[in-house]
Coordinates of C-alpha atoms in Angstrom, one line a residue:
Chain A
X1 CA -45.6 55.6 -75.6
X2 CA -48.5 54.9 -73.3
X3 CA -51.9 56.3 -73.0
X4 CA -53.2 57.7 -69.7
X5 CA -56.6 58.9 -68.7
X6 CA -56.7 62.0 -66.6
X7 CA -59.9 61.8 -64.8
X8 CA -61.8 64.7 -63.4
X9 CA -64.4 64.0 -60.7
X10 CA -67.6 65.8 -59.6
X11 CA -67.6 63.7 -56.6
X12 CA -65.3 61.0 -55.2
X13 CA -62.0 62.9 -55.3
X14 CA -60.6 64.9 -52.3
X15 CA -61.5 68.5 -52.1
X16 CA -59.5 70.9 -54.2
X17 CA -57.4 73.5 -52.5
X18 CA -59.2 76.4 -54.1
X19 CA -62.7 74.9 -53.3
X20 CA -65.2 77.4 -54.5
X21 CA -68.1 76.2 -56.6
X22 CA -68.0 77.4 -60.2
X23 CA -71.3 79.3 -59.9
X24 CA -69.6 81.4 -57.4
X25 CA -66.9 82.4 -59.7
X26 CA -67.0 85.6 -61.8
X27 CA -67.7 85.3 -65.6
X28 CA -64.1 86.3 -66.3
X29 CA -62.8 83.7 -64.0
X30 CA -64.9 81.1 -65.8
X31 CA -63.7 82.3 -69.2
X32 CA -60.1 82.2 -68.0
X33 CA -60.6 78.7 -66.8
X34 CA -62.1 77.5 -70.0
X35 CA -59.3 79.2 -72.1
X36 CA -56.7 77.5 -70.0
X37 CA -58.2 74.0 -70.8
X38 CA -58.3 74.9 -74.5
X39 CA -54.8 76.1 -74.6
X40 CA -53.6 73.1 -72.6
X41 CA -55.3 70.7 -75.2
X42 CA -53.9 72.7 -78.2
X43 CA -50.4 72.7 -76.7
X44 CA -50.5 68.9 -76.2
X45 CA -51.7 68.5 -79.8
X46 CA -48.6 70.5 -80.7
X47 CA -46.3 68.2 -78.7
X48 CA -47.9 65.1 -80.3
X49 CA -49.3 63.9 -77.0
X50 CA -53.0 64.7 -77.2
X51 CA -55.5 62.0 -77.8
X52 CA -59.0 63.1 -76.7
X53 CA -60.9 65.2 -74.2
X54 CA -64.6 65.0 -73.2
X55 CA -66.8 66.3 -70.4
X56 CA -69.9 64.6 -69.1
X57 CA -73.3 65.8 -67.7
X58 CA -73.4 65.5 -63.9
X59 CA -76.4 63.1 -64.0
X60 CA -76.7 59.6 -65.6
X61 CA -79.0 56.7 -65.6
X62 CA -78.2 53.2 -64.5
X63 CA -79.3 50.5 -66.9
X64 CA -79.5 46.8 -66.8
X65 CA -80.7 43.8 -68.9
X66 CA -84.0 42.6 -67.5
X67 CA -84.5 39.2 -69.4
X68 CA -85.5 38.0 -72.8
X69 CA -88.3 40.2 -74.5
X70 CA -88.3 42.7 -71.7
X71 CA -87.2 46.3 -71.9
X72 CA -84.0 47.1 -69.9
X73 CA -84.6 48.3 -66.4
X74 CA -83.4 51.9 -65.6
X75 CA -82.7 53.4 -62.3
X76 CA -81.1 56.5 -60.8
X77 CA -79.6 59.0 -60.9
X78 CA -78.5 58.3 -57.3
X79 CA -77.6 61.2 -55.1
X80 CA -75.6 59.0 -52.9
X81 CA -73.2 57.6 -55.7
X82 CA -69.8 58.2 -54.3
X83 CA -67.9 58.4 -57.5
X84 CA -69.1 60.7 -60.1
X85 CA -67.0 61.4 -63.3
X86 CA -67.0 64.8 -64.7
X87 CA -64.8 64.4 -67.7
X88 CA -61.4 63.3 -68.9
X89 CA -58.4 63.9 -71.1
X90 CA -56.5 61.1 -72.7
X91 CA -52.9 61.7 -73.4
X92 CA -50.2 59.5 -75.1
X93 CA -46.9 60.1 -73.5
X94 CA -43.3 58.7 -73.2
X95 CA -43.3 58.0 -69.5
X96 CA -45.5 57.7 -66.3
X97 CA -43.6 60.7 -65.0
X98 CA -44.6 62.9 -67.9
X99 CA -48.3 61.8 -67.3
X100 CA -47.9 63.1 -63.7
X101 CA -46.4 66.3 -64.9
X102 CA -49.2 67.0 -67.3
X103 CA -51.8 66.1 -64.8
X104 CA -50.2 68.6 -62.4
X105 CA -50.4 71.3 -65.0
X106 CA -54.0 70.6 -65.8
X107 CA -54.7 70.9 -62.1
X108 CA -53.3 74.3 -62.2
X109 CA -56.1 75.8 -64.2
X110 CA -57.2 79.0 -62.7
X111 CA -60.3 79.3 -60.6
X112 CA -61.8 81.7 -58.1
X113 CA -59.7 84.8 -57.5
X114 CA -57.6 83.8 -60.5
X115 CA -55.7 81.3 -58.3
X116 CA -55.2 77.7 -59.4
X117 CA -58.1 75.4 -58.5
X118 CA -55.6 72.7 -57.5
X119 CA -58.2 70.0 -58.0
X120 CA -57.3 66.3 -57.7
X121 CA -57.0 64.4 -61.0
X122 CA -56.9 60.7 -61.1
X123 CA -54.2 59.4 -63.5
X124 CA -55.1 55.9 -64.9
X125 CA -52.9 53.9 -67.4
X126 CA -54.7 52.3 -70.4
X127 CA -54.1 48.6 -70.9
X128 CA -52.0 48.4 -74.0
X129 CA -51.7 46.1 -77.0
X130 CA -50.0 42.9 -76.2
X131 CA -46.4 42.8 -77.3
X132 CA -45.4 40.2 -79.8
X133 CA -42.1 39.1 -78.4
X134 CA -42.5 37.8 -74.8
X135 CA -40.3 34.8 -74.2
Chain B
X1 CA -49.3 50.0 -114.2
X2 CA -46.5 51.3 -112.0
X3 CA -45.1 48.9 -109.5
X4 CA -46.1 50.7 -106.1
X5 CA -43.9 48.2 -104.1
X6 CA -40.9 49.2 -106.1
X7 CA -41.7 52.9 -105.6
X8 CA -42.0 52.4 -101.9
X9 CA -38.6 50.6 -101.9
X10 CA -36.9 53.5 -103.8
X11 CA -38.5 56.4 -101.8
X12 CA -36.1 56.3 -98.7
X13 CA -32.9 56.3 -101.1
X14 CA -34.4 59.3 -103.0
X15 CA -35.3 61.2 -99.8
X16 CA -32.0 60.4 -98.4
X17 CA -30.2 61.8 -101.4
X18 CA -32.2 65.1 -101.3
X19 CA -31.4 65.5 -97.6
X20 CA -27.7 64.8 -98.1
X21 CA -27.7 67.3 -100.9
X22 CA -28.9 69.9 -98.4
X23 CA -32.7 70.0 -98.7
X24 CA -34.5 70.4 -95.4
X25 CA -36.4 67.3 -94.4
X26 CA -39.9 68.6 -95.0
X27 CA -39.3 70.1 -98.4
X28 CA -37.4 67.0 -99.4
X29 CA -40.4 65.0 -98.6
X30 CA -42.9 67.2 -100.5
X31 CA -40.5 67.1 -103.5
X32 CA -40.3 63.3 -103.3
X33 CA -44.0 63.0 -103.1
X34 CA -44.4 65.2 -106.2
X35 CA -41.9 63.0 -108.0
X36 CA -43.7 59.8 -107.1
X37 CA -47.0 61.4 -108.5
X38 CA -45.2 62.2 -111.7
X39 CA -43.7 58.7 -111.8
X40 CA -47.2 57.2 -111.6
X41 CA -48.4 59.4 -114.5
X42 CA -45.4 59.1 -116.8
X43 CA -43.9 55.6 -116.3
X44 CA -46.7 53.5 -117.8
X45 CA -45.9 55.0 -121.3
X46 CA -42.3 55.8 -120.8
X47 CA -40.6 53.5 -118.3
X48 CA -37.2 54.7 -117.0
X49 CA -34.2 52.6 -117.5
X50 CA -32.9 53.8 -114.0
X51 CA -36.0 54.3 -111.8
X52 CA -34.2 55.6 -108.8
X53 CA -32.0 58.0 -110.9
X54 CA -35.2 59.2 -112.5
X55 CA -36.8 59.9 -109.1
X56 CA -33.8 61.7 -107.8
X57 CA -33.6 64.0 -110.9
X58 CA -37.3 64.8 -110.8
X59 CA -37.5 65.2 -107.0
X60 CA -34.5 67.5 -107.1
X61 CA -36.0 69.6 -109.8
X62 CA -39.3 69.7 -107.8
X63 CA -37.4 70.8 -104.8
X64 CA -35.6 73.5 -106.6
X65 CA -38.8 74.8 -108.2
X66 CA -40.5 75.0 -104.8
X67 CA -37.5 76.8 -103.3
X68 CA -37.5 79.3 -106.1
X69 CA -41.2 79.9 -105.7
X70 CA -40.7 80.6 -102.1
X71 CA -38.9 84.1 -102.5
X72 CA -38.3 84.3 -98.7
X73 CA -36.1 81.3 -99.2
X74 CA -33.9 82.9 -102.0
X75 CA -30.8 83.1 -100.0
X76 CA -30.9 79.4 -98.9
X77 CA -31.8 78.3 -102.5
X78 CA -28.8 80.0 -103.8
X79 CA -26.6 78.4 -101.3
X80 CA -28.0 75.0 -102.0
X81 CA -27.7 75.3 -105.7
X82 CA -24.1 76.6 -105.4
X83 CA -23.0 73.6 -103.3
X84 CA -21.3 71.0 -105.3
X85 CA -23.3 67.8 -105.4
X86 CA -21.5 65.0 -103.7
X87 CA -20.4 62.5 -106.1
X88 CA -20.3 58.7 -105.9
X89 CA -18.2 57.1 -103.2
X90 CA -20.2 58.6 -100.3
X91 CA -19.2 57.2 -96.9
X92 CA -22.9 56.5 -96.1
X93 CA -25.5 55.0 -98.5
X94 CA -28.4 57.5 -98.8
X95 CA -31.1 55.0 -97.6
X96 CA -28.9 54.1 -94.6
X97 CA -28.3 57.8 -94.0
X98 CA -32.1 58.2 -93.7
X99 CA -32.4 55.2 -91.2
X100 CA -29.8 56.8 -88.9
X101 CA -31.4 60.2 -89.2
X102 CA -34.9 58.9 -88.3
X103 CA -33.4 57.0 -85.4
X104 CA -31.2 59.8 -84.1
X105 CA -30.5 59.8 -80.3
X106 CA -31.9 63.2 -80.0
X107 CA -35.4 62.0 -80.8
X108 CA -37.6 60.3 -78.2
X109 CA -38.4 56.6 -79.1
X110 CA -42.0 57.4 -80.1
X111 CA -40.8 60.2 -82.3
X112 CA -38.2 58.0 -83.9
X113 CA -40.8 55.3 -84.6
X114 CA -43.1 57.8 -86.2
X115 CA -40.5 59.4 -88.3
X116 CA -39.1 56.1 -89.5
X117 CA -42.5 54.9 -90.5
X118 CA -43.1 58.1 -92.4
X119 CA -39.8 58.8 -94.0
X120 CA -38.2 55.4 -94.5
X121 CA -41.4 53.3 -94.6
X122 CA -43.4 55.7 -96.7
X123 CA -46.6 55.3 -94.7
X124 CA -49.0 58.2 -94.6
X125 CA -49.5 60.1 -91.4
X126 CA -53.1 58.9 -91.3
X127 CA -51.9 55.2 -91.4
X128 CA -49.3 55.9 -88.6
X129 CA -52.0 57.7 -86.4
X130 CA -54.4 54.7 -87.0
X131 CA -51.6 52.2 -86.0
X132 CA -51.0 54.1 -82.7
X133 CA -54.6 55.0 -81.9
X134 CA -54.0 58.8 -81.8
X135 CA -55.6 61.6 -83.8
X136 CA -54.1 62.3 -87.1
X137 CA -53.4 66.0 -86.1
X138 CA -51.4 64.7 -83.0
X139 CA -49.4 62.4 -85.2
X140 CA -48.7 65.0 -87.8
X141 CA -47.3 67.3 -85.1
X142 CA -45.2 64.5 -83.6
X143 CA -43.7 63.9 -87.0
X144 CA -43.0 67.6 -87.8
X145 CA -41.4 68.1 -84.4
X146 CA -39.2 65.1 -85.0
X147 CA -38.2 66.4 -88.5
X148 CA -37.3 69.7 -87.0
X149 CA -35.3 68.0 -84.2
X150 CA -33.1 66.4 -86.7
X151 CA -33.1 69.0 -89.4
X152 CA -29.7 70.2 -88.4
X153 CA -28.0 66.8 -88.1
X154 CA -25.3 66.0 -90.6
X155 CA -23.5 62.7 -90.5
X156 CA -19.9 62.6 -91.3
X157 CA -19.7 59.0 -90.5
X158 CA -22.3 56.2 -90.2
X159 CA -24.3 56.4 -87.1
X160 CA -24.8 53.6 -84.5
X161 CA -26.7 50.9 -85.9
X162 CA -28.0 49.9 -82.5
X163 CA -30.2 53.0 -82.3
X164 CA -31.9 51.9 -85.5
X165 CA -32.4 48.5 -84.3
X166 CA -34.1 49.7 -81.1
X167 CA -36.6 51.6 -83.3
X168 CA -37.3 48.7 -85.6
X169 CA -37.8 46.4 -82.6
X170 CA -40.3 48.8 -81.3
X171 CA -42.1 49.0 -84.6
X172 CA -42.4 45.2 -84.6
X173 CA -43.2 44.7 -80.9
X174 CA -45.6 47.5 -80.1
X175 CA -48.7 49.1 -81.7
X176 CA -52.1 48.0 -82.4
X177 CA -53.3 45.6 -85.1
X178 CA -55.2 47.9 -87.6
X179 CA -55.0 48.2 -91.2
X180 CA -51.4 48.7 -91.2
X181 CA -49.4 45.6 -90.6
X182 CA -46.6 47.1 -88.4
X183 CA -44.9 43.7 -87.9
X184 CA -44.8 43.3 -91.6
X185 CA -43.6 46.8 -92.2
X186 CA -40.8 46.3 -89.5
X187 CA -39.6 43.2 -91.3
X188 CA -39.6 44.9 -94.6
X189 CA -37.5 47.7 -93.2
X190 CA -35.1 45.5 -91.3
X191 CA -34.7 43.3 -94.3
X192 CA -33.7 46.4 -96.4
X193 CA -31.3 47.5 -93.6
X194 CA -29.7 44.0 -93.5
X195 CA -29.0 44.2 -97.3
X196 CA -27.3 47.6 -96.7
X197 CA -25.2 46.9 -93.7
X198 CA -24.2 43.2 -93.3
X199 CA -24.2 43.8 -89.5
X200 CA -24.6 40.6 -87.3
X201 CA -27.2 42.3 -85.0
X202 CA -29.3 43.5 -88.0
X203 CA -29.3 39.9 -89.1
X204 CA -30.1 38.8 -85.7
X205 CA -33.1 41.2 -85.3
X206 CA -34.4 40.1 -88.7
X207 CA -34.2 36.5 -87.7
X208 CA -35.9 37.3 -84.5
X209 CA -38.8 39.0 -86.3
X210 CA -39.2 36.4 -88.9
X211 CA -39.2 33.5 -86.4
X212 CA -41.9 35.3 -84.1
X213 CA -43.9 36.4 -87.2
X214 CA -44.0 32.8 -88.3
X215 CA -46.0 32.0 -85.2
X216 CA -48.6 34.7 -85.7
X217 CA -51.3 32.6 -87.1
X218 CA -51.1 30.3 -84.1
X219 CA -50.8 32.9 -81.5
X220 CA -54.4 34.0 -81.2
X221 CA -57.4 31.7 -81.1
X222 CA -60.5 32.4 -83.2
X223 CA -62.1 34.4 -80.4
X224 CA -59.0 36.6 -80.2
X225 CA -57.6 35.1 -77.0
X226 CA -53.9 34.5 -76.5
X227 CA -52.7 31.1 -77.1
X228 CA -49.5 30.3 -75.2
X229 CA -46.5 28.8 -77.0
X230 CA -46.9 25.3 -75.5
X231 CA -50.7 25.2 -76.7
X232 CA -50.2 26.5 -80.2
X233 CA -51.2 24.5 -83.2
X234 CA -47.7 24.1 -84.6
X235 CA -49.1 23.2 -88.1
X236 CA -50.2 26.8 -88.4
X237 CA -46.6 28.1 -88.1
X238 CA -45.2 29.5 -91.3
X239 CA -42.4 27.1 -92.3
X240 CA -41.1 29.3 -95.0
X241 CA -40.5 32.2 -92.6
X242 CA -39.0 29.9 -90.1
X243 CA -36.7 28.5 -92.6
X244 CA -35.6 32.0 -93.7
X245 CA -35.2 33.1 -90.1
X246 CA -33.0 30.1 -89.2
X247 CA -30.8 30.7 -92.4
X248 CA -30.3 34.5 -91.6
X249 CA -29.4 33.5 -88.0
X250 CA -26.9 30.8 -88.9
X251 CA -25.2 33.0 -91.4
X252 CA -24.8 35.8 -88.7
X253 CA -23.8 33.3 -85.9
X254 CA -20.9 32.0 -88.0
X255 CA -19.5 35.4 -87.8
X256 CA -18.9 34.9 -84.2
X257 CA -20.0 38.4 -82.8
X258 CA -22.8 37.5 -80.6
X259 CA -25.4 40.2 -79.6
X260 CA -28.7 40.3 -77.9
X261 CA -30.8 40.0 -80.9
X262 CA -28.9 37.0 -82.2
X263 CA -29.3 35.3 -78.7
X264 CA -33.0 36.0 -78.6
X265 CA -33.3 34.7 -82.2
X266 CA -31.5 31.6 -81.2
X267 CA -34.1 31.0 -78.5
X268 CA -36.9 31.6 -81.0
X269 CA -35.3 29.2 -83.4
X270 CA -35.1 26.5 -80.8
X271 CA -38.8 26.7 -80.2
X272 CA -39.5 26.8 -83.9
X273 CA -37.4 23.6 -84.3
X274 CA -39.6 21.6 -81.8
X275 CA -42.3 19.6 -83.6
X276 CA -44.3 19.4 -80.2
X277 CA -43.8 21.5 -77.0
X278 CA -42.5 18.3 -75.4
X279 CA -39.6 18.2 -77.8
X280 CA -38.4 21.6 -76.9
X281 CA -34.7 21.6 -76.2
X282 CA -34.9 23.5 -72.9
X283 CA -31.3 22.8 -71.9
X284 CA -30.1 24.6 -75.0
X285 CA -32.5 27.3 -74.3
X286 CA -31.3 27.8 -70.8
X287 CA -27.8 28.1 -72.2
X288 CA -28.9 30.9 -74.7
X289 CA -30.7 32.7 -71.8
X290 CA -27.4 32.6 -69.9
X291 CA -25.7 34.3 -72.9
X292 CA -28.6 36.8 -73.0
X293 CA -28.2 37.7 -69.4
X294 CA -24.5 37.9 -69.7
X295 CA -24.8 40.3 -72.8
X296 CA -27.7 42.5 -71.4
X297 CA -27.9 41.9 -67.6
X298 CA -31.6 42.3 -68.2
X299 CA -34.0 41.4 -65.4
X300 CA -36.6 40.4 -67.9
X301 CA -34.1 37.9 -69.5
X302 CA -33.5 36.6 -66.0
X303 CA -37.2 36.2 -65.6
X304 CA -37.6 34.3 -68.8
X305 CA -34.5 32.3 -67.9
X306 CA -36.4 31.2 -64.7
X307 CA -39.2 29.8 -67.0
X308 CA -36.6 27.9 -69.1
X309 CA -35.0 26.5 -66.0
X310 CA -38.3 25.3 -64.7
X311 CA -38.8 23.4 -67.9
X312 CA -35.1 22.1 -68.1
X313 CA -34.6 21.1 -64.5
X314 CA -37.9 21.1 -62.9
X315 CA -40.2 23.7 -61.3
X316 CA -38.2 23.8 -58.0
X317 CA -35.1 24.8 -59.8
X318 CA -37.2 27.4 -61.7
X319 CA -38.5 28.8 -58.5
X320 CA -35.0 29.0 -57.1
X321 CA -34.0 30.9 -60.2
X322 CA -36.8 33.2 -59.7
X323 CA -36.1 33.8 -56.0
X324 CA -33.4 36.4 -56.5
X325 CA -35.5 38.6 -58.8
X326 CA -37.5 41.7 -57.9
X327 CA -41.3 40.7 -57.5
X328 CA -42.2 44.1 -59.0
X329 CA -40.8 43.0 -62.4
X330 CA -43.6 42.9 -65.1
X331 CA -44.9 39.3 -65.4
X332 CA -43.1 38.1 -62.2
X333 CA -46.4 37.0 -60.7
X334 CA -47.4 35.2 -63.9
X335 CA -44.1 33.2 -64.0
X336 CA -44.3 32.4 -60.3
X337 CA -47.9 31.1 -60.9
X338 CA -46.9 28.9 -63.6
X339 CA -43.9 27.4 -61.8
X340 CA -46.0 26.9 -58.6
X341 CA -48.8 25.1 -60.5
X342 CA -46.1 22.8 -62.2
X343 CA -44.8 22.3 -58.6
X344 CA -48.2 20.9 -57.6
X345 CA -49.4 23.9 -55.6
X346 CA -52.6 25.0 -57.3
X347 CA -53.7 27.2 -54.4
X348 CA -50.7 29.4 -54.6
X349 CA -50.7 29.3 -58.3
X350 CA -54.4 30.5 -58.5
X351 CA -53.7 33.4 -56.1
X352 CA -50.6 34.4 -58.1
X353 CA -52.5 34.1 -61.4
X354 CA -55.2 36.4 -60.1
X355 CA -52.5 38.9 -58.8
X356 CA -50.7 38.7 -62.3
X357 CA -54.1 39.5 -64.0
X358 CA -54.5 42.7 -61.9
X359 CA -51.2 44.0 -63.1
X360 CA -51.3 42.7 -66.6
X361 CA -50.2 45.3 -69.2
X362 CA -52.7 44.4 -71.9
X363 CA -56.3 43.1 -72.1
X364 CA -55.7 39.9 -73.8
X365 CA -52.9 39.0 -71.3
X366 CA -55.4 40.0 -68.4
X367 CA -58.0 37.7 -69.9
X368 CA -55.5 34.9 -70.3
X369 CA -54.3 35.1 -66.8
X370 CA -57.8 35.5 -65.3
X371 CA -58.7 32.3 -67.3
X372 CA -55.8 30.5 -65.7
X373 CA -56.9 31.5 -62.2
X374 CA -60.4 30.6 -63.0
X375 CA -59.4 27.2 -64.3
X376 CA -57.4 26.4 -61.2
X377 CA -60.1 27.7 -58.8
X378 CA -62.7 25.6 -60.6
X379 CA -60.5 22.6 -60.3
X380 CA -60.0 23.4 -56.6
X381 CA -63.8 23.8 -56.0
X382 CA -64.8 20.5 -57.7
X383 CA -62.0 18.7 -55.8
X384 CA -63.3 20.1 -52.6
X385 CA -66.9 19.2 -53.5
X386 CA -65.7 15.7 -54.5
X387 CA -63.9 15.4 -51.1
X388 CA -67.1 16.3 -49.2
X389 CA -69.2 14.0 -51.3
X390 CA -66.9 10.9 -51.5
X391 CA -67.8 9.4 -48.1
X392 CA -71.5 9.2 -49.0
X393 CA -70.7 7.6 -52.5

């Protein structure tokens, strides 16, 4: 088994096929979308493949160390940041092909007009634990 | 006090007996758990003469009680009770039966691993979930799906032991170091299997595990970094495990039915035999890799063979052995980097180490490879700086 991150972007991914901002959807379309995501997670728990899912606020703060005895420096949020992560799902699956298959299904969540959003999700493999036998 | 290690050893046989008598997997497991609770309560005052027989009797009674309580199951219960209990002289030992069932080819590798640890190993679902870093609910589902998958399987003859060995190998070789010692558990289960089967490859795998486990204290530094074989403090190797591994392997090899695990164990034994890295018998190791390649045709074996050839016949020979292999193989760049450095080409080696780090499958490996690249680049920089300054010195 290997773990993969299915990453959803606010910015930084190519535009979805059904590219209507969520605030232009009907409430029913939003509910259907949320339900799809919940059902998807529940189904993966049932298949023993679900690990975690989280969503993030659109805005964050950059922080860095600023020397001994000084408070950390903060900056941002930056409107020009190209890559902005919206949330993720972590799955634990048998093969890379299975990870792609599931990402494809997640991207089929319904959006405006009840049609799939077809948003681009980024699939990123986790680094695993080192194996014991290598030679 | 009840000996919990003894209980854990007896559990798979008891579970296997119930399953063979016709109990479905999940109910059988519940019944065995109930019987274990009862054993812990009763045994201190009234120790049984035959602990396993006691557990089978009590677990079977618990199973029948539960089946009776569940009226919707009345038909099945009647059928189960009416069936004659198989007597002695079974073709397959009950514990062995459970190993085969949990490694059944209809299961995916991860499901087989989880079910084996649960049913044969007696670990809790929570422990297994922690060992593989998934939520307990996910692992519970993975295990119950696996149970459903094999619930209809009945063995009329012993299964293929190779399927069980693949599962045990995975338990030993993959997973995270948490509270559960998966490597130790894999060894316990393989040792138990070896007693039951007298199969050369079971012995081969057991020897392989023991020989690798013996090096565990030397394999990581105090800061968690990987220490490569050549740099390990060999005084930290567990000589008792090495001696046992060598004995098990030698006994298997005398039966003259070589398999891949015996060949791998032979390579590990040759490493274990060397007091220092310099004393390693690389010529013999190459011969064993030749056997391994012949047995498996595995590209990974060929890759490791190239390293051994590099040590036995020099880095040029190693690079020649590497030449025919697919550069997309995992660890190909790392092997190439190592051989190029030995061949006196630190520039190529540093580049390849950095490339290998980018495709490393684990964090400790990536750190190790990055450190190798950094070491070479630092040497190259100071050599360049030395070169610039030398005329003025």
